[in-house]
Coordinates of N, CA, C and O in Angstrom, one line a residue:
X1 N 39.5 34.9 247.9 CA 39.7 35.6 248.7 C 39.1 35.1 249.7 O 39.4 34.9 250.7
X2 N 37.8 34.8 249.8 CA 36.8 33.9 250.5 C 37.7 32.4 251.3 O 37.5 32.2 251.9
X3 N 38.1 31.9 250.6 CA 38.9 31.2 250.9 C 39.6 31.2 251.9 O 40.0 30.2 252.8
X4 N 40.4 32.4 251.7 CA 41.9 32.6 252.7 C 41.5 33.1 253.3 O 41.6 33.0 254.7
X5 N 40.1 33.7 253.2 CA 39.7 34.9 254.7 C 39.2 33.1 255.9 O 39.3 33.3 257.1
X6 N 38.4 32.6 255.2 CA 37.5 31.4 256.0 C 38.5 31.0 256.7 O 39.2 30.1 258.2
X7 N 40.4 30.3 256.4 CA 41.1 29.8 256.5 C 41.8 30.3 258.1 O 42.5 30.1 258.7
X8 N 41.6 31.8 257.6 CA 42.7 32.5 258.6 C 41.6 32.7 259.9 O 42.4 32.4 261.1
X9 N 40.4 32.8 259.7 CA 39.4 32.3 260.5 C 39.9 31.9 261.4 O 39.8 31.0 263.0
X10 N 39.7 29.9 260.4 CA 40.0 28.9 261.4 C 41.3 28.4 261.7 O 41.2 27.5 262.9
X11 N 42.4 29.1 261.3 CA 43.8 29.1 262.4 C 43.0 29.5 263.3 O 44.1 29.4 264.2
X12 N 43.4 30.5 263.5 CA 42.9 32.0 264.2 C 42.0 30.5 265.4 O 42.5 30.9 267.2
X13 N 41.1 30.1 265.2 CA 40.7 28.8 266.0 C 41.1 27.3 266.3 O 40.4 27.0 267.3
X14 N 42.2 27.7 266.1 CA 43.4 26.5 265.6 C 42.1 25.3 265.6 O 42.2 24.2 266.2
X15 N 41.7 25.4 264.2 CA 40.6 24.0 263.6 C 41.4 24.3 262.1 O 41.2 24.0 261.2
X16 N 43.0 23.8 262.6 CA 43.6 23.5 261.3 C 43.0 22.4 260.3 O 43.7 22.5 259.5
X17 N 42.4 21.3 260.6 CA 42.0 20.3 259.5 C 41.1 21.1 258.6 O 40.9 20.5 257.7
X18 N 40.2 22.2 259.6 CA 39.1 22.4 258.3 C 39.9 23.7 257.9 O 39.5 23.7 256.8
X19 N 40.8 24.2 258.3 CA 41.3 25.3 257.5 C 42.3 24.8 256.4 O 42.4 25.3 255.4
X20 N 42.4 23.2 256.7 CA 43.8 23.0 255.3 C 42.8 22.6 254.0 O 43.5 23.1 253.1
X21 N 41.4 23.2 254.4 CA 40.7 23.0 253.3 C 40.4 23.7 252.5 O 40.2 23.6 251.0
X22 N 40.4 24.2 253.3 CA 40.4 26.1 252.2 C 41.4 26.4 252.3 O 41.5 27.3 251.1
X23 N 42.9 26.7 252.8 CA 43.6 26.6 252.3 C 44.5 26.1 251.1 O 44.7 26.7 250.3
X24 N 43.5 24.9 251.1 CA 44.4 23.8 249.9 C 43.8 24.9 248.4 O 43.8 24.9 247.6
X25 N 42.7 25.2 249.0 CA 41.4 25.2 247.8 C 41.8 26.9 247.2 O 42.1 26.8 245.8
X26 N 42.1 27.7 248.2 CA 42.8 28.9 248.1 C 44.2 29.2 247.0 O 44.4 29.7 246.4
X27 N 44.7 27.8 247.5 CA 46.7 28.0 246.7 C 46.1 27.3 245.5 O 46.7 28.0 244.2
X28 N 45.7 26.9 244.8 CA 44.5 25.7 243.6 C 43.8 26.9 243.2 O 44.7 26.7 241.6
X29 N 43.2 27.8 243.2 CA 42.7 28.9 243.1 C 44.1 29.4 242.2 O 43.6 30.1 241.0
X30 N 44.7 30.1 243.0 CA 46.0 31.2 243.1 C 46.9 31.4 243.8 O 47.2 31.1 244.8
X31 N 47.6 30.4 243.2 CA 48.8 30.1 243.1 C 49.8 31.2 243.5 O 51.2 31.4 244.7
X32 N 50.1 32.2 243.1 CA 50.6 33.3 243.6 C 49.8 34.3 244.8 O 50.3 35.6 244.7
X33 N 49.1 34.1 245.0 CA 48.5 34.6 246.2 C 49.5 34.6 247.4 O 49.0 33.3 247.9
X34 N 50.2 35.2 248.2 CA 51.0 35.2 249.3 C 50.2 34.8 250.6 O 50.6 33.8 251.0
X35 N 49.3 35.3 250.5 CA 48.2 35.0 251.5 C 47.7 33.5 252.1 O 47.9 33.6 253.1
X36 N 47.5 33.3 250.6 CA 46.9 32.0 250.5 C 47.8 31.5 250.4 O 47.8 30.4 252.0
X37 N 49.4 31.4 250.4 CA 50.7 30.5 251.0 C 50.6 30.5 252.1 O 51.0 29.5 252.6
X38 N 50.6 31.6 252.6 CA 51.1 31.9 254.5 C 50.1 31.0 255.1 O 50.6 29.8 256.5
X39 N 48.7 31.3 254.7 CA 48.0 30.5 255.7 C 48.0 29.1 255.3 O 47.8 28.5 256.3
X40 N 48.4 28.9 254.3 CA 48.4 27.4 254.2 C 49.8 26.6 255.0 O 49.1 25.8 255.6
X41 N 50.3 27.5 255.0 CA 52.0 26.9 255.7 C 51.9 26.9 256.9 O 51.7 26.3 257.7
X42 N 50.6 28.1 257.7 CA 50.1 27.6 258.8 C 49.8 27.4 259.2 O 49.4 26.0 260.7
X43 N 49.0 26.5 258.6 CA 47.6 25.1 258.8 C 48.2 24.6 258.5 O 48.5 23.1 259.4
X44 N 49.3 24.1 258.0 CA 50.1 22.8 257.5 C 50.9 23.0 258.9 O 51.2 21.4 259.0
X45 N 51.9 23.5 259.5 CA 52.4 23.7 261.1 C 51.7 23.0 261.9 O 52.2 22.6 263.0
X46 N 50.1 24.0 262.2 CA 50.1 23.7 262.7 C 49.0 21.9 262.8 O 48.9 21.6 264.2
X47 N 49.0 21.8 262.0 CA 49.1 20.0 261.7 C 50.0 18.8 261.7 O 50.3 17.8 261.9
X48 N 51.5 19.6 262.0 CA 52.7 19.0 262.5 C 53.4 18.7 261.2 O 54.6 18.2 261.3
X49 N 52.9 19.1 259.9 CA 53.5 18.6 258.9 C 54.9 19.9 258.6 O 54.3 20.8 257.6
X50 N 55.2 20.0 259.1 CA 56.9 20.8 259.3 C 57.2 21.3 257.9 O 57.9 22.2 257.5
X51 N 57.9 20.4 257.4 CA 58.6 20.4 256.1 C 57.7 20.9 254.7 O 58.0 22.0 254.2
X52 N 56.5 20.3 254.6 CA 55.5 21.3 254.1 C 54.6 22.6 254.0 O 54.7 23.1 253.4
X53 N 55.2 22.6 255.3 CA 55.1 24.2 256.1 C 55.7 25.5 255.5 O 55.2 26.4 254.9
X54 N 57.2 24.5 255.6 CA 58.4 25.2 255.2 C 58.4 26.0 254.0 O 58.6 27.1 253.6
X55 N 58.4 24.9 253.0 CA 57.8 25.1 251.4 C 57.2 25.6 250.9 O 56.8 27.2 249.9
X56 N 55.7 26.0 251.5 CA 54.7 26.5 251.6 C 55.1 28.3 251.9 O 54.5 29.2 251.2
X57 N 55.8 28.4 253.1 CA 56.1 29.7 253.8 C 57.3 29.9 253.1 O 57.2 31.5 252.5
X58 N 58.3 29.2 252.4 CA 58.7 30.0 251.4 C 58.3 30.6 250.1 O 59.1 31.7 249.5
X59 N 57.4 29.6 249.4 CA 56.7 30.1 248.1 C 56.2 31.1 248.3 O 55.8 32.5 248.1
X60 N 55.8 32.1 250.3 CA 54.6 33.2 250.4 C 55.6 34.2 250.3 O 55.4 35.0 249.9
X61 N 56.9 34.0 251.0 CA 58.1 34.6 251.2 C 58.6 35.1 249.3 O 58.9 36.6 249.0
X62 N 58.2 34.5 248.3 CA 59.4 34.2 247.3 C 58.1 35.5 246.4 O 58.7 36.2 245.7
X63 N 56.6 35.7 246.7 CA 56.2 35.8 246.3 C 55.6 37.7 246.7 O 55.9 38.5 245.9
X64 N 56.3 37.1 247.9 CA 55.7 38.8 248.6 C 56.8 38.9 249.6 O 57.1 39.4 250.9
X65 N 58.3 38.8 248.7 CA 59.7 39.8 249.1 C 60.0 40.8 250.0 O 60.9 41.1 250.5
X66 N 58.5 41.8 249.3 CA 58.7 43.0 249.7 C 58.2 43.5 250.8 O 57.9 44.2 251.9
X67 N 57.6 42.7 251.6 CA 56.4 42.6 252.9 C 56.8 42.0 253.9 O 57.6 40.5 254.3
X68 N 57.6 43.3 255.1 CA 57.9 41.8 255.9 C 57.5 41.1 256.9 O 58.0 40.0 257.6
X69 N 56.5 41.6 257.0 CA 55.2 40.6 258.0 C 55.4 39.0 257.4 O 55.8 37.9 258.1
X70 N 55.7 38.4 256.1 CA 55.7 37.5 255.1 C 57.1 37.3 255.9 O 57.3 36.4 256.7
X71 N 57.8 37.6 256.0 CA 59.1 37.4 256.2 C 59.5 37.0 258.3 O 59.9 35.9 258.7
X72 N 58.4 37.8 258.3 CA 58.3 37.3 260.3 C 58.1 35.8 260.1 O 58.0 35.9 261.5
X73 N 57.1 35.8 259.8 CA 56.1 34.9 259.6 C 56.8 33.5 259.5 O 57.2 32.4 260.4
X74 N 58.1 33.6 258.5 CA 58.9 33.0 258.2 C 59.9 32.6 259.2 O 60.2 31.6 259.5
X75 N 60.6 33.8 260.0 CA 61.3 33.6 261.3 C 60.9 32.5 262.4 O 60.7 31.9 262.7
X76 N 59.2 32.8 262.5 CA 58.8 32.3 263.4 C 58.5 31.0 263.7 O 58.8 30.4 264.0
X77 N 58.2 30.6 261.8 CA 58.1 29.1 261.7 C 59.3 28.4 262.0 O 59.4 27.5 262.4
X78 N 60.7 29.1 261.6 CA 61.7 29.3 261.7 C 62.3 28.8 263.3 O 63.0 26.9 263.8
X79 N 61.9 29.6 264.1 CA 61.9 29.2 265.6 C 61.1 28.3 266.0 O 62.1 27.5 266.5
X80 N 60.5 28.3 265.9 CA 60.1 26.9 266.3 C 60.5 25.6 265.7 O 60.1 24.8 266.5
X81 N 60.8 25.4 264.7 CA 61.8 24.4 264.2 C 63.4 24.6 264.8 O 63.5 23.2 264.2
X82 N 63.6 25.7 265.7 CA 64.7 25.6 266.2 C 66.2 25.7 265.4 O 67.1 25.1 265.9
X83 N 65.4 26.6 264.3 CA 66.6 26.4 262.6 C 66.4 28.1 262.8 O 66.5 28.9 262.3
X84 N 67.4 28.5 264.2 CA 67.5 30.0 264.3 C 68.8 30.8 264.2 O 68.4 32.0 263.9
X85 N 69.5 30.2 263.5 CA 70.6 31.1 261.9 C 69.3 31.4 261.1 O 69.9 33.1 260.8
X86 N 68.7 30.6 260.6 CA 67.9 31.1 259.4 C 66.8 31.7 260.0 O 66.3 32.8 258.8
X87 N 66.4 31.4 261.2 CA 65.5 32.7 261.6 C 65.7 33.9 261.9 O 65.3 35.1 261.3
X88 N 67.1 34.0 262.3 CA 68.0 35.4 262.9 C 67.7 36.1 261.0 O 67.2 37.2 260.5
X89 N 68.2 35.1 260.3 CA 68.0 36.1 258.5 C 67.0 35.7 257.8 O 66.8 37.5 257.6
X90 N 65.8 35.7 257.7 CA 64.0 35.9 258.1 C 63.9 37.5 258.7 O 63.4 38.1 258.5
X91 N 64.4 37.1 260.2 CA 64.4 38.6 260.8 C 64.9 39.6 260.7 O 64.2 41.1 260.2
X92 N 65.8 39.0 260.5 CA 66.6 40.6 259.9 C 66.1 40.7 259.1 O 66.4 42.1 258.6
X93 N 66.0 40.3 257.8 CA 65.0 40.8 256.5 C 64.1 41.6 256.4 O 63.6 42.6 255.9
X94 N 63.0 41.3 257.9 CA 61.9 41.7 258.2 C 62.2 43.5 258.5 O 61.5 44.0 258.4
X95 N 63.0 43.4 259.4 CA 63.4 44.4 259.6 C 64.5 45.5 259.0 O 64.2 46.5 259.4
X96 N 64.9 45.1 258.0 CA 65.3 45.5 256.7 C 64.2 46.5 256.4 O 64.2 47.9 255.7
X97 N 63.1 45.8 256.4 CA 61.8 46.5 255.3 C 60.9 47.4 256.4 O 60.6 47.8 255.4
X98 N 60.9 46.5 257.5 CA 59.9 47.7 258.7 C 60.9 47.7 260.1 O 60.8 46.7 260.4
X99 N 62.0 48.6 260.2 CA 63.1 48.4 261.3 C 62.0 48.5 262.8 O 62.2 48.6 263.2
X100 N 60.5 49.0 262.6 CA 59.9 48.8 263.9 C 58.7 47.7 264.1 O 58.0 47.8 265.0
X101 N 58.9 47.1 263.4 CA 58.5 45.6 263.5 C 58.3 44.4 264.5 O 59.5 44.3 264.7
X102 N 57.5 45.3 265.3 CA 57.6 44.7 267.3 C 58.4 42.7 266.6 O 58.7 42.1 268.0
X103 N 56.8 42.0 265.9 CA 56.7 40.5 265.8 C 58.6 40.5 265.6 O 58.9 39.6 266.0
X104 N 58.9 41.4 264.3 CA 60.1 40.7 264.2 C 61.2 40.7 265.3 O 62.6 40.3 265.8
X105 N 61.4 42.4 266.2 CA 62.3 41.9 267.2 C 62.5 40.8 268.6 O 63.5 40.8 268.7
X106 N 60.9 40.2 268.0 CA 60.5 39.8 269.3 C 61.1 38.2 269.4 O 61.9 37.4 269.9
X107 N 60.8 38.1 267.4 CA 61.3 36.9 266.9 C 62.5 36.5 266.9 O 63.5 35.8 267.6
X108 N 63.7 38.0 266.8 CA 65.1 37.6 266.4 C 65.2 37.8 267.8 O 66.9 37.1 268.2
X109 N 64.7 38.4 268.6 CA 65.4 38.0 270.3 C 65.6 37.0 270.4 O 66.2 36.8 271.1
X110 N 64.0 35.9 270.4 CA 64.5 34.2 270.5 C 65.3 33.7 269.9 O 65.7 33.3 270.9
X111 N 65.7 34.6 268.5 CA 66.4 33.3 268.0 C 68.0 33.9 269.0 O 68.7 32.8 268.9
X112 N 68.0 35.2 268.9 CA 69.5 35.2 269.6 C 69.8 34.7 271.1 O 70.7 34.1 271.3
X113 N 68.9 34.8 272.2 CA 68.6 34.0 273.1 C 69.2 32.5 272.6 O 70.1 31.7 273.6
X114 N 68.1 31.8 272.1 CA 69.0 30.8 271.8 C 70.4 29.9 271.2 O 70.7 29.1 271.4
X115 N 70.7 31.1 270.7 CA 71.7 31.0 269.8 C 73.0 31.2 271.1 O 74.1 31.4 270.7
X116 N 72.6 31.8 272.2 CA 73.7 32.4 273.2 C 73.9 33.9 273.2 O 74.9 34.4 273.4
X117 N 73.6 34.4 272.0 CA 73.9 36.1 271.4 C 73.2 37.0 273.1 O 72.4 38.0 272.5
X118 N 73.2 36.8 273.7 CA 73.0 37.4 274.9 C 72.2 38.7 274.5 O 71.2 39.4 274.9
X119 N 73.5 40.0 274.2 CA 73.6 41.2 274.6 C 72.7 41.5 273.0 O 72.0 42.5 273.4
X120 N 72.9 40.8 272.5 CA 71.6 40.8 270.7 C 70.5 41.0 271.3 O 69.2 41.7 270.6
X121 N 70.4 40.0 271.9 CA 69.0 39.5 272.6 C 67.9 40.3 273.4 O 67.3 40.8 273.0
X122 N 68.9 41.0 274.5 CA 68.8 42.2 275.3 C 67.9 43.3 274.3 O 67.4 43.8 274.9
X123 N 69.1 44.0 273.2 CA 68.7 45.0 272.7 C 67.3 44.4 272.6 O 66.3 45.8 272.5
X124 N 67.2 43.3 271.2 CA 65.3 43.4 271.0 C 64.6 43.6 271.2 O 63.3 43.5 271.4
X125 N 64.6 42.9 272.5 CA 63.6 42.4 273.8 C 63.3 43.9 274.7 O 62.2 44.7 274.7
X126 N 64.4 44.8 274.6 CA 64.1 46.2 275.3 C 63.3 47.1 274.0 O 62.8 48.2 274.3
X127 N 63.9 47.0 272.2 CA 63.2 47.1 271.6 C 61.8 47.2 271.7 O 60.4 47.7 271.4
X128 N 61.1 45.6 271.7 CA 59.7 45.1 271.9 C 59.2 45.8 273.2 O 58.0 47.2 273.2
X129 N 59.5 45.8 273.9 CA 58.8 46.6 275.3 C 58.8 47.8 275.2 O 58.2 49.2 275.7
X130 N 59.9 48.9 274.4 CA 59.8 49.9 274.6 C 58.3 50.1 273.3 O 57.5 51.5 273.6
X131 N 58.0 49.7 272.7 CA 57.1 49.7 271.8 C 55.8 49.2 272.3 O 54.5 50.2 272.6
X132 N 55.9 48.0 273.5 CA 54.9 47.5 273.9 C 55.2 47.5 275.2 O 55.7 45.9 275.8
X133 N 55.0 48.5 276.2 CA 55.8 48.1 277.5 C 55.0 46.8 278.8 O 55.3 46.4 279.4
X134 N 53.9 46.3 278.5 CA 52.8 45.8 279.0 C 53.0 44.4 278.6 O 52.0 43.8 279.3
X135 N 53.8 44.2 278.1 CA 53.9 42.7 277.4 C 54.8 41.4 278.9 O 55.9 41.5 278.5
X136 N 53.7 40.9 279.6 CA 54.4 39.7 280.2 C 55.1 39.0 280.4 O 56.4 39.1 280.5
X137 N 55.0 38.8 278.7 CA 56.2 37.0 278.4 C 57.4 38.1 278.1 O 58.9 37.6 278.2
X138 N 56.9 39.3 277.8 CA 58.6 39.6 276.6 C 59.4 39.8 277.9 O 61.0 40.2 278.3
X139 N 58.7 40.5 279.2 CA 59.6 41.2 280.5 C 60.3 39.7 281.0 O 61.1 39.6 281.6
X140 N 59.1 38.7 281.3 CA 60.0 37.0 281.5 C 60.9 36.7 280.3 O 62.0 36.6 281.4
X141 N 61.1 36.8 279.4 CA 62.2 36.8 278.4 C 63.8 37.4 278.7 O 64.5 36.6 279.2
X142 N 62.8 38.6 279.1 CA 64.6 39.5 278.9 C 65.0 39.3 280.1 O 66.5 39.3 280.6
X143 N 64.0 38.9 281.3 CA 64.5 38.8 282.6 C 65.5 37.4 282.7 O 66.6 37.8 283.7
X144 N 64.8 36.7 282.2 CA 65.8 34.9 282.2 C 67.2 35.0 281.7 O 67.8 34.8 281.6
X145 N 67.3 36.4 280.1 CA 68.2 35.9 279.7 C 69.1 37.4 280.8 O 70.7 37.3 280.3
X146 N 68.4 38.1 280.6 CA 69.8 39.0 282.0 C 70.2 38.3 282.9 O 71.4 38.2 283.6
X147 N 69.4 37.0 283.8 CA 69.9 36.5 284.5 C 71.0 35.5 283.9 O 72.3 35.3 284.4
X148 N 70.8 34.9 282.6 CA 72.2 34.2 281.9 C 73.3 35.3 282.4 O 74.7 34.8 281.7
X149 N 72.9 36.3 281.7 CA 74.4 37.7 282.0 C 74.3 38.3 282.9 O 76.1 38.3 283.2
X150 N 74.3 37.7 284.0 CA 74.6 37.9 285.4 C 73.8 39.3 285.9 O 74.7 39.8 287.1
X151 N 73.3 39.9 284.9 CA 72.5 41.1 285.7 C 71.3 40.6 286.3 O 69.9 41.2 285.9
X152 N 71.0 40.3 287.9 CA 70.3 39.9 288.8 C 69.7 40.8 289.2 O 68.1 41.0 288.6
X153 N 70.0 42.1 289.2 CA 69.2 43.0 290.1 C 68.6 43.3 288.7 O 66.8 43.9 289.3
X154 N 68.6 43.8 287.3 CA 68.2 44.0 286.7 C 66.8 42.9 286.1 O 65.6 42.8 285.8
X155 N 67.8 41.8 285.6 CA 66.5 40.3 285.5 C 65.2 40.7 286.7 O 64.4 40.1 286.7
X156 N 65.3 40.8 288.3 CA 64.7 40.6 289.2 C 63.6 42.1 288.9 O 62.5 41.5 289.0
X157 N 64.1 42.9 288.6 CA 63.1 43.8 287.9 C 62.3 43.9 286.5 O 60.9 43.8 287.3
X158 N 62.5 43.2 285.9 CA 61.7 42.7 284.9 C 61.0 41.1 285.1 O 59.6 41.0 284.9
X159 N 61.3 40.5 286.5 CA 60.3 39.2 286.4 C 59.1 39.2 287.3 O 58.3 39.1 287.2
X160 N 59.8 40.8 287.9 CA 58.3 41.4 288.5 C 57.5 41.8 288.1 O 56.2 41.6 288.6
X161 N 58.2 42.8 287.2 CA 56.5 43.4 286.5 C 56.0 42.6 285.1 O 54.9 42.2 285.1
X162 N 56.9 41.3 285.4 CA 56.1 39.9 284.2 C 54.6 39.5 285.7 O 53.8 39.1 284.9
X163 N 55.5 39.2 286.7 CA 54.4 38.4 287.7 C 53.3 39.5 287.9 O 51.7 39.8 288.0
X164 N 53.4 41.1 287.7 CA 52.4 42.1 288.1 C 51.6 41.7 286.9 O 50.5 42.3 287.1
X165 N 52.5 42.2 285.3 CA 51.2 41.7 284.7 C 50.3 40.9 284.3 O 49.5 40.8 283.9
X166 N 50.9 39.7 284.7 CA 50.2 38.4 284.5 C 50.2 37.8 286.0 O 51.0 36.9 285.9
X167 N 49.9 37.7 286.8 CA 50.1 37.0 288.3 C 49.6 35.5 288.2 O 49.0 34.9 287.4

């Protein structure tokens, strides 16, 4: 647990080179620890080792298949790799397990926007804002999707809110 905890601190500090030593040790000591696997995946991702990161995150998902956060982390990783269809599936699984998980709504909205499923993206961005109305980036993202839909007045409101929240 100590290796996993230390790795988590280092990852938050964006010190992946140091974190990878801790995550590697944690995975070696307990390969069935999903937290160790997911931290290892995040460290690999920060180091640009994308395929290794995906394998580690898939392992975390297989270990903790009932944990919505792990599915959302996997979806985020897939989003970053522009594997939007796969990301949607990961976020859908997360939302089946926890329909109120804001990170999953945000991630699936991003994937839907990338796929051109704009109405679906709007719906999920609105759910994020229902939970946390002061997220400037979400207002901005929603505004841009609304622009793509030709809903200029609504878009302007959200873009103005984004600027007000984060000048």
